[in-house]
Amino acid sequence: MRAISQTKSISHLKKGEAATITGYVSNEVPLKVYEMGLLPGVVFTVKQQLPFNGPICISIEGNPNFVALRKAEADLILIESLS
């Protein structure tokens, strides 16, 4: 069994880092998050993070499209870093 030392969200990652989605901060996640395919178990890589709390651009493994998230949305999604 693996112990998770701290809970991190997508907004804690830097450009180029990969992670797996493990869950959400609360049960009240916007429907948009589910519709974009950001479900537990999904592996993704951060492609770009704009300054001044701007959007975070991620690439989902196996999907040729990019997804842009506001920082508030990224803070709702819990992750486990792969690096």
PDB file of N, CA and C in Angstrom:
ATOM      1  N   MET A   1       0.845  -1.183   0.000  1.00  0.00           N
ATOM      2  CA  MET A   1       0.000   0.000   0.000  1.00  0.00           C
ATOM      3  C   MET A   1       0.886   1.241   0.000  1.00  0.00           C
ATOM      4  N   ARG A   2       0.529   2.208  -0.833  1.00  0.00           N
ATOM      5  CA  ARG A   2       1.294   3.433  -0.978  1.00  0.00           C
ATOM      6  C   ARG A   2       0.732   4.531  -0.097  1.00  0.00           C
ATOM      7  N   ALA A   3       1.596   5.211   0.621  1.00  0.00           N
ATOM      8  CA  ALA A   3       1.161   6.331   1.457  1.00  0.00           C
ATOM      9  C   ALA A   3       1.356   7.624   0.675  1.00  0.00           C
ATOM     10  N   ILE A   4       0.330   8.451   0.634  1.00  0.00           N
ATOM     11  CA  ILE A   4       0.428   9.743  -0.022  1.00  0.00           C
ATOM     12  C   ILE A   4       0.783  10.775   1.040  1.00  0.00           C
ATOM     13  N   SER A   5       1.955  11.395   0.844  1.00  0.00           N
ATOM     14  CA  SER A   5       2.449  12.319   1.857  1.00  0.00           C
ATOM     15  C   SER A   5       1.687  13.637   1.874  1.00  0.00           C
ATOM     16  N   GLN A   6       1.230  14.069   0.713  1.00  0.00           N
ATOM     17  CA  GLN A   6       0.481  15.315   0.669  1.00  0.00           C
ATOM     18  C   GLN A   6      -0.476  15.287  -0.508  1.00  0.00           C
ATOM     19  N   THR A   7      -1.515  16.052  -0.408  1.00  0.00           N
ATOM     20  CA  THR A   7      -2.496  16.133  -1.478  1.00  0.00           C
ATOM     21  C   THR A   7      -2.118  17.293  -2.381  1.00  0.00           C
ATOM     22  N   LYS A   8      -2.007  16.994  -3.671  1.00  0.00           N
ATOM     23  CA  LYS A   8      -1.649  18.025  -4.639  1.00  0.00           C
ATOM     24  C   LYS A   8      -2.742  18.133  -5.687  1.00  0.00           C
ATOM     25  N   SER A   9      -2.835  19.312  -6.270  1.00  0.00           N
ATOM     26  CA  SER A   9      -3.778  19.526  -7.370  1.00  0.00           C
ATOM     27  C   SER A   9      -2.979  19.829  -8.632  1.00  0.00           C
ATOM     28  N   ILE A  10      -3.670  19.894  -9.752  1.00  0.00           N
ATOM     29  CA  ILE A  10      -3.019  20.157 -11.037  1.00  0.00           C
ATOM     30  C   ILE A  10      -2.223  21.458 -10.993  1.00  0.00           C
ATOM     31  N   SER A  11      -2.710  22.449 -10.285  1.00  0.00           N
ATOM     32  CA  SER A  11      -2.040  23.753 -10.265  1.00  0.00           C
ATOM     33  C   SER A  11      -0.672  23.720  -9.573  1.00  0.00           C
ATOM     34  N   HIS A  12      -0.331  22.628  -8.884  1.00  0.00           N
ATOM     35  CA  HIS A  12       0.976  22.504  -8.239  1.00  0.00           C
ATOM     36  C   HIS A  12       2.069  22.019  -9.196  1.00  0.00           C
ATOM     37  N   LEU A  13       1.678  21.552 -10.374  1.00  0.00           N
ATOM     38  CA  LEU A  13       2.643  21.004 -11.319  1.00  0.00           C
ATOM     39  C   LEU A  13       3.313  22.091 -12.147  1.00  0.00           C
ATOM     40  N   LYS A  14       4.500  21.777 -12.625  1.00  0.00           N
ATOM     41  CA  LYS A  14       5.252  22.672 -13.512  1.00  0.00           C
ATOM     42  C   LYS A  14       5.168  22.150 -14.941  1.00  0.00           C
ATOM     43  N   LYS A  15       5.527  22.975 -15.880  1.00  0.00           N
ATOM     44  CA  LYS A  15       5.521  22.615 -17.295  1.00  0.00           C
ATOM     45  C   LYS A  15       6.365  21.359 -17.513  1.00  0.00           C
ATOM     46  N   GLY A  16       5.797  20.380 -18.223  1.00  0.00           N
ATOM     47  CA  GLY A  16       6.503  19.145 -18.534  1.00  0.00           C
ATOM     48  C   GLY A  16       6.267  18.006 -17.561  1.00  0.00           C
ATOM     49  N   GLU A  17       5.696  18.299 -16.390  1.00  0.00           N
ATOM     50  CA  GLU A  17       5.438  17.247 -15.402  1.00  0.00           C
ATOM     51  C   GLU A  17       4.184  16.455 -15.770  1.00  0.00           C
ATOM     52  N   ALA A  18       4.213  15.162 -15.468  1.00  0.00           N
ATOM     53  CA  ALA A  18       3.077  14.279 -15.741  1.00  0.00           C
ATOM     54  C   ALA A  18       2.486  13.796 -14.426  1.00  0.00           C
ATOM     55  N   ALA A  19       1.190  13.475 -14.456  1.00  0.00           N
ATOM     56  CA  ALA A  19       0.508  13.014 -13.247  1.00  0.00           C
ATOM     57  C   ALA A  19      -0.729  12.206 -13.627  1.00  0.00           C
ATOM     58  N   THR A  20      -1.290  11.544 -12.621  1.00  0.00           N
ATOM     59  CA  THR A  20      -2.530  10.797 -12.770  1.00  0.00           C
ATOM     60  C   THR A  20      -3.581  11.448 -11.889  1.00  0.00           C
ATOM     61  N   ILE A  21      -4.795  11.590 -12.397  1.00  0.00           N
ATOM     62  CA  ILE A  21      -5.888  12.145 -11.600  1.00  0.00           C
ATOM     63  C   ILE A  21      -6.350  11.087 -10.608  1.00  0.00           C
ATOM     64  N   THR A  22      -6.434  11.456  -9.326  1.00  0.00           N
ATOM     65  CA  THR A  22      -6.841  10.506  -8.283  1.00  0.00           C
ATOM     66  C   THR A  22      -8.229  10.798  -7.732  1.00  0.00           C
ATOM     67  N   GLY A  23      -8.721  12.008  -7.913  1.00  0.00           N
ATOM     68  CA  GLY A  23     -10.042  12.358  -7.390  1.00  0.00           C
ATOM     69  C   GLY A  23     -10.256  13.855  -7.428  1.00  0.00           C
ATOM     70  N   TYR A  24     -11.177  14.297  -6.591  1.00  0.00           N
ATOM     71  CA  TYR A  24     -11.567  15.707  -6.564  1.00  0.00           C
ATOM     72  C   TYR A  24     -11.615  16.203  -5.121  1.00  0.00           C
ATOM     73  N   VAL A  25     -11.479  17.504  -4.947  1.00  0.00           N
ATOM     74  CA  VAL A  25     -11.500  18.110  -3.622  1.00  0.00           C
ATOM     75  C   VAL A  25     -12.857  17.923  -2.951  1.00  0.00           C
ATOM     76  N   SER A  26     -13.928  18.045  -3.731  1.00  0.00           N
ATOM     77  CA  SER A  26     -15.273  17.878  -3.187  1.00  0.00           C
ATOM     78  C   SER A  26     -16.151  17.170  -4.208  1.00  0.00           C
ATOM     79  N   ASN A  27     -17.363  16.862  -3.823  1.00  0.00           N
ATOM     80  CA  ASN A  27     -18.309  16.214  -4.728  1.00  0.00           C
ATOM     81  C   ASN A  27     -18.954  17.207  -5.691  1.00  0.00           C
ATOM     82  N   GLU A  28     -18.760  18.490  -5.461  1.00  0.00           N
ATOM     83  CA  GLU A  28     -19.371  19.523  -6.294  1.00  0.00           C
ATOM     84  C   GLU A  28     -18.385  20.034  -7.344  1.00  0.00           C
ATOM     85  N   VAL A  29     -18.017  19.137  -8.256  1.00  0.00           N
ATOM     86  CA  VAL A  29     -17.108  19.479  -9.343  1.00  0.00           C
ATOM     87  C   VAL A  29     -17.957  19.920 -10.531  1.00  0.00           C
ATOM     88  N   PRO A  30     -17.566  21.000 -11.214  1.00  0.00           N
ATOM     89  CA  PRO A  30     -18.346  21.438 -12.369  1.00  0.00           C
ATOM     90  C   PRO A  30     -18.457  20.325 -13.421  1.00  0.00           C
ATOM     91  N   LEU A  31     -19.605  20.215 -14.040  1.00  0.00           N
ATOM     92  CA  LEU A  31     -19.856  19.210 -15.064  1.00  0.00           C
ATOM     93  C   LEU A  31     -18.833  19.311 -16.195  1.00  0.00           C
ATOM     94  N   LYS A  32     -18.370  20.517 -16.452  1.00  0.00           N
ATOM     95  CA  LYS A  32     -17.378  20.773 -17.502  1.00  0.00           C
ATOM     96  C   LYS A  32     -16.133  19.899 -17.319  1.00  0.00           C
ATOM     97  N   VAL A  33     -15.725  19.677 -16.085  1.00  0.00           N
ATOM     98  CA  VAL A  33     -14.535  18.868 -15.795  1.00  0.00           C
ATOM     99  C   VAL A  33     -14.744  17.435 -16.284  1.00  0.00           C
ATOM    100  N   TYR A  34     -15.895  16.870 -16.015  1.00  0.00           N
ATOM    101  CA  TYR A  34     -16.209  15.514 -16.474  1.00  0.00           C
ATOM    102  C   TYR A  34     -16.304  15.463 -17.993  1.00  0.00           C
ATOM    103  N   GLU A  35     -16.941  16.457 -18.593  1.00  0.00           N
ATOM    104  CA  GLU A  35     -17.115  16.497 -20.037  1.00  0.00           C
ATOM    105  C   GLU A  35     -15.794  16.591 -20.790  1.00  0.00           C
ATOM    106  N   MET A  36     -14.777  17.195 -20.169  1.00  0.00           N
ATOM    107  CA  MET A  36     -13.462  17.295 -20.787  1.00  0.00           C
ATOM    108  C   MET A  36     -12.673  15.995 -20.653  1.00  0.00           C
ATOM    109  N   GLY A  37     -13.214  15.016 -19.940  1.00  0.00           N
ATOM    110  CA  GLY A  37     -12.542  13.729 -19.792  1.00  0.00           C
ATOM    111  C   GLY A  37     -11.556  13.672 -18.645  1.00  0.00           C
ATOM    112  N   LEU A  38     -11.653  14.602 -17.704  1.00  0.00           N
ATOM    113  CA  LEU A  38     -10.736  14.643 -16.570  1.00  0.00           C
ATOM    114  C   LEU A  38     -11.280  13.775 -15.430  1.00  0.00           C
ATOM    115  N   LEU A  39     -11.171  12.473 -15.625  1.00  0.00           N
ATOM    116  CA  LEU A  39     -11.705  11.487 -14.689  1.00  0.00           C
ATOM    117  C   LEU A  39     -10.577  10.810 -13.930  1.00  0.00           C
ATOM    118  N   PRO A  40     -10.860  10.252 -12.751  1.00  0.00           N
ATOM    119  CA  PRO A  40      -9.820   9.525 -12.014  1.00  0.00           C
ATOM    120  C   PRO A  40      -9.195   8.423 -12.873  1.00  0.00           C
ATOM    121  N   GLY A  41      -7.864   8.330 -12.799  1.00  0.00           N
ATOM    122  CA  GLY A  41      -7.123   7.340 -13.569  1.00  0.00           C
ATOM    123  C   GLY A  41      -6.522   7.880 -14.850  1.00  0.00           C
ATOM    124  N   VAL A  42      -6.946   9.062 -15.272  1.00  0.00           N
ATOM    125  CA  VAL A  42      -6.436   9.675 -16.503  1.00  0.00           C
ATOM    126  C   VAL A  42      -5.022  10.202 -16.263  1.00  0.00           C
ATOM    127  N   VAL A  43      -4.125   9.906 -17.203  1.00  0.00           N
ATOM    128  CA  VAL A  43      -2.745  10.386 -17.145  1.00  0.00           C
ATOM    129  C   VAL A  43      -2.626  11.586 -18.080  1.00  0.00           C
ATOM    130  N   PHE A  44      -1.961  12.635 -17.627  1.00  0.00           N
ATOM    131  CA  PHE A  44      -1.825  13.857 -18.424  1.00  0.00           C
ATOM    132  C   PHE A  44      -0.467  14.492 -18.182  1.00  0.00           C
ATOM    133  N   THR A  45      -0.105  15.435 -19.059  1.00  0.00           N
ATOM    134  CA  THR A  45       1.138  16.191 -18.945  1.00  0.00           C
ATOM    135  C   THR A  45       0.816  17.679 -19.050  1.00  0.00           C
ATOM    136  N   VAL A  46       1.459  18.483 -18.211  1.00  0.00           N
ATOM    137  CA  VAL A  46       1.283  19.938 -18.274  1.00  0.00           C
ATOM    138  C   VAL A  46       2.122  20.453 -19.436  1.00  0.00           C
ATOM    139  N   LYS A  47       1.477  21.116 -20.386  1.00  0.00           N
ATOM    140  CA  LYS A  47       2.160  21.646 -21.565  1.00  0.00           C
ATOM    141  C   LYS A  47       2.533  23.115 -21.404  1.00  0.00           C
ATOM    142  N   GLN A  48       1.689  23.879 -20.732  1.00  0.00           N
ATOM    143  CA  GLN A  48       1.938  25.310 -20.566  1.00  0.00           C
ATOM    144  C   GLN A  48       1.203  25.810 -19.330  1.00  0.00           C
ATOM    145  N   GLN A  49       1.829  26.710 -18.600  1.00  0.00           N
ATOM    146  CA  GLN A  49       1.185  27.354 -17.465  1.00  0.00           C
ATOM    147  C   GLN A  49       1.448  28.850 -17.583  1.00  0.00           C
ATOM    148  N   LEU A  50       0.394  29.600 -17.847  1.00  0.00           N
ATOM    149  CA  LEU A  50       0.549  31.030 -18.054  1.00  0.00           C
ATOM    150  C   LEU A  50       0.739  31.762 -16.729  1.00  0.00           C
ATOM    151  N   PRO A  51       1.478  32.864 -16.746  1.00  0.00           N
ATOM    152  CA  PRO A  51       1.751  33.601 -15.511  1.00  0.00           C
ATOM    153  C   PRO A  51       0.525  34.313 -14.950  1.00  0.00           C
ATOM    154  N   PHE A  52       0.678  34.808 -13.734  1.00  0.00           N
ATOM    155  CA  PHE A  52      -0.355  35.584 -13.048  1.00  0.00           C
ATOM    156  C   PHE A  52      -1.658  34.798 -12.879  1.00  0.00           C
ATOM    157  N   ASN A  53      -1.530  33.536 -12.470  1.00  0.00           N
ATOM    158  CA  ASN A  53      -2.681  32.642 -12.256  1.00  0.00           C
ATOM    159  C   ASN A  53      -3.521  32.454 -13.507  1.00  0.00           C
ATOM    160  N   GLY A  54      -2.865  32.471 -14.661  1.00  0.00           N
ATOM    161  CA  GLY A  54      -3.545  32.242 -15.927  1.00  0.00           C
ATOM    162  C   GLY A  54      -3.873  30.776 -16.119  1.00  0.00           C
ATOM    163  N   PRO A  55      -4.478  30.435 -17.244  1.00  0.00           N
ATOM    164  CA  PRO A  55      -4.881  29.053 -17.505  1.00  0.00           C
ATOM    165  C   PRO A  55      -3.702  28.083 -17.553  1.00  0.00           C
ATOM    166  N   ILE A  56      -4.005  26.829 -17.295  1.00  0.00           N
ATOM    167  CA  ILE A  56      -3.036  25.741 -17.351  1.00  0.00           C
ATOM    168  C   ILE A  56      -3.456  24.856 -18.522  1.00  0.00           C
ATOM    169  N   CYS A  57      -2.537  24.619 -19.442  1.00  0.00           N
ATOM    170  CA  CYS A  57      -2.818  23.799 -20.610  1.00  0.00           C
ATOM    171  C   CYS A  57      -2.246  22.403 -20.381  1.00  0.00           C
ATOM    172  N   ILE A  58      -3.092  21.373 -20.512  1.00  0.00           N
ATOM    173  CA  ILE A  58      -2.642  20.001 -20.311  1.00  0.00           C
ATOM    174  C   ILE A  58      -2.947  19.157 -21.543  1.00  0.00           C
ATOM    175  N   SER A  59      -2.187  18.078 -21.677  1.00  0.00           N
ATOM    176  CA  SER A  59      -2.381  17.118 -22.747  1.00  0.00           C
ATOM    177  C   SER A  59      -2.716  15.779 -22.101  1.00  0.00           C
ATOM    178  N   ILE A  60      -3.870  15.222 -22.458  1.00  0.00           N
ATOM    179  CA  ILE A  60      -4.289  13.940 -21.901  1.00  0.00           C
ATOM    180  C   ILE A  60      -3.689  12.826 -22.747  1.00  0.00           C
ATOM    181  N   GLU A  61      -3.115  11.823 -22.070  1.00  0.00           N
ATOM    182  CA  GLU A  61      -2.500  10.695 -22.772  1.00  0.00           C
ATOM    183  C   GLU A  61      -3.525  10.004 -23.675  1.00  0.00           C
ATOM    184  N   GLY A  62      -3.157   9.793 -24.930  1.00  0.00           N
ATOM    185  CA  GLY A  62      -4.036   9.124 -25.870  1.00  0.00           C
ATOM    186  C   GLY A  62      -5.046  10.035 -26.546  1.00  0.00           C
ATOM    187  N   ASN A  63      -4.977  11.338 -26.264  1.00  0.00           N
ATOM    188  CA  ASN A  63      -5.903  12.301 -26.855  1.00  0.00           C
ATOM    189  C   ASN A  63      -5.068  13.384 -27.556  1.00  0.00           C
ATOM    190  N   PRO A  64      -5.289  13.618 -28.843  1.00  0.00           N
ATOM    191  CA  PRO A  64      -4.462  14.597 -29.564  1.00  0.00           C
ATOM    192  C   PRO A  64      -4.776  16.056 -29.220  1.00  0.00           C
ATOM    193  N   ASN A  65      -5.845  16.307 -28.478  1.00  0.00           N
ATOM    194  CA  ASN A  65      -6.251  17.673 -28.144  1.00  0.00           C
ATOM    195  C   ASN A  65      -5.643  18.126 -26.827  1.00  0.00           C
ATOM    196  N   PHE A  66      -5.605  19.439 -26.645  1.00  0.00           N
ATOM    197  CA  PHE A  66      -5.160  20.039 -25.392  1.00  0.00           C
ATOM    198  C   PHE A  66      -6.384  20.551 -24.631  1.00  0.00           C
ATOM    199  N   VAL A  67      -6.266  20.621 -23.305  1.00  0.00           N
ATOM    200  CA  VAL A  67      -7.343  21.126 -22.453  1.00  0.00           C
ATOM    201  C   VAL A  67      -6.782  22.291 -21.653  1.00  0.00           C
ATOM    202  N   ALA A  68      -7.500  23.403 -21.634  1.00  0.00           N
ATOM    203  CA  ALA A  68      -7.101  24.567 -20.841  1.00  0.00           C
ATOM    204  C   ALA A  68      -8.019  24.668 -19.626  1.00  0.00           C
ATOM    205  N   LEU A  69      -7.412  24.805 -18.457  1.00  0.00           N
ATOM    206  CA  LEU A  69      -8.163  24.903 -17.203  1.00  0.00           C
ATOM    207  C   LEU A  69      -7.850  26.208 -16.500  1.00  0.00           C
ATOM    208  N   ARG A  70      -8.867  26.834 -15.949  1.00  0.00           N
ATOM    209  CA  ARG A  70      -8.628  27.971 -15.061  1.00  0.00           C
ATOM    210  C   ARG A  70      -7.970  27.443 -13.795  1.00  0.00           C
ATOM    211  N   LYS A  71      -7.245  28.280 -13.095  1.00  0.00           N
ATOM    212  CA  LYS A  71      -6.589  27.853 -11.858  1.00  0.00           C
ATOM    213  C   LYS A  71      -7.609  27.329 -10.848  1.00  0.00           C
ATOM    214  N   ALA A  72      -8.771  27.972 -10.765  1.00  0.00           N
ATOM    215  CA  ALA A  72      -9.820  27.532  -9.831  1.00  0.00           C
ATOM    216  C   ALA A  72     -10.289  26.114 -10.154  1.00  0.00           C
ATOM    217  N   GLU A  73     -10.378  25.772 -11.438  1.00  0.00           N
ATOM    218  CA  GLU A  73     -10.772  24.420 -11.832  1.00  0.00           C
ATOM    219  C   GLU A  73      -9.648  23.427 -11.553  1.00  0.00           C
ATOM    220  N   ALA A  74      -8.412  23.830 -11.851  1.00  0.00           N
ATOM    221  CA  ALA A  74      -7.258  22.961 -11.619  1.00  0.00           C
ATOM    222  C   ALA A  74      -7.091  22.648 -10.130  1.00  0.00           C
ATOM    223  N   ASP A  75      -7.445  23.585  -9.268  1.00  0.00           N
ATOM    224  CA  ASP A  75      -7.334  23.371  -7.824  1.00  0.00           C
ATOM    225  C   ASP A  75      -8.318  22.322  -7.311  1.00  0.00           C
ATOM    226  N   LEU A  76      -9.379  22.042  -8.057  1.00  0.00           N
ATOM    227  CA  LEU A  76     -10.388  21.061  -7.645  1.00  0.00           C
ATOM    228  C   LEU A  76      -9.977  19.620  -7.928  1.00  0.00           C
ATOM    229  N   ILE A  77      -8.989  19.435  -8.815  1.00  0.00           N
ATOM    230  CA  ILE A  77      -8.624  18.100  -9.280  1.00  0.00           C
ATOM    231  C   ILE A  77      -7.372  17.620  -8.561  1.00  0.00           C
ATOM    232  N   LEU A  78      -7.494  16.527  -7.806  1.00  0.00           N
ATOM    233  CA  LEU A  78      -6.378  15.967  -7.053  1.00  0.00           C
ATOM    234  C   LEU A  78      -5.574  15.030  -7.953  1.00  0.00           C
ATOM    235  N   ILE A  79      -4.248  15.030  -7.763  1.00  0.00           N
ATOM    236  CA  ILE A  79      -3.383  14.237  -8.636  1.00  0.00           C
ATOM    237  C   ILE A  79      -2.314  13.500  -7.829  1.00  0.00           C
ATOM    238  N   GLU A  80      -1.689  12.540  -8.508  1.00  0.00           N
ATOM    239  CA  GLU A  80      -0.508  11.858  -7.984  1.00  0.00           C
ATOM    240  C   GLU A  80       0.564  12.021  -9.055  1.00  0.00           C
ATOM    241  N   SER A  81       1.666  12.644  -8.706  1.00  0.00           N
ATOM    242  CA  SER A  81       2.731  12.930  -9.663  1.00  0.00           C
ATOM    243  C   SER A  81       3.395  11.635 -10.126  1.00  0.00           C
ATOM    244  N   LEU A  82       3.776  11.597 -11.399  1.00  0.00           N
ATOM    245  CA  LEU A  82       4.454  10.429 -11.965  1.00  0.00           C
ATOM    246  C   LEU A  82       5.962  10.585 -11.990  1.00  0.00           C
ATOM    247  N   SER A  83       6.464  11.747 -11.618  1.00  0.00           N
ATOM    248  CA  SER A  83       7.911  11.950 -11.657  1.00  0.00           C
ATOM    249  C   SER A  83       8.537  11.869 -10.296  1.00  0.00           C
TER     250      SER A  83
END
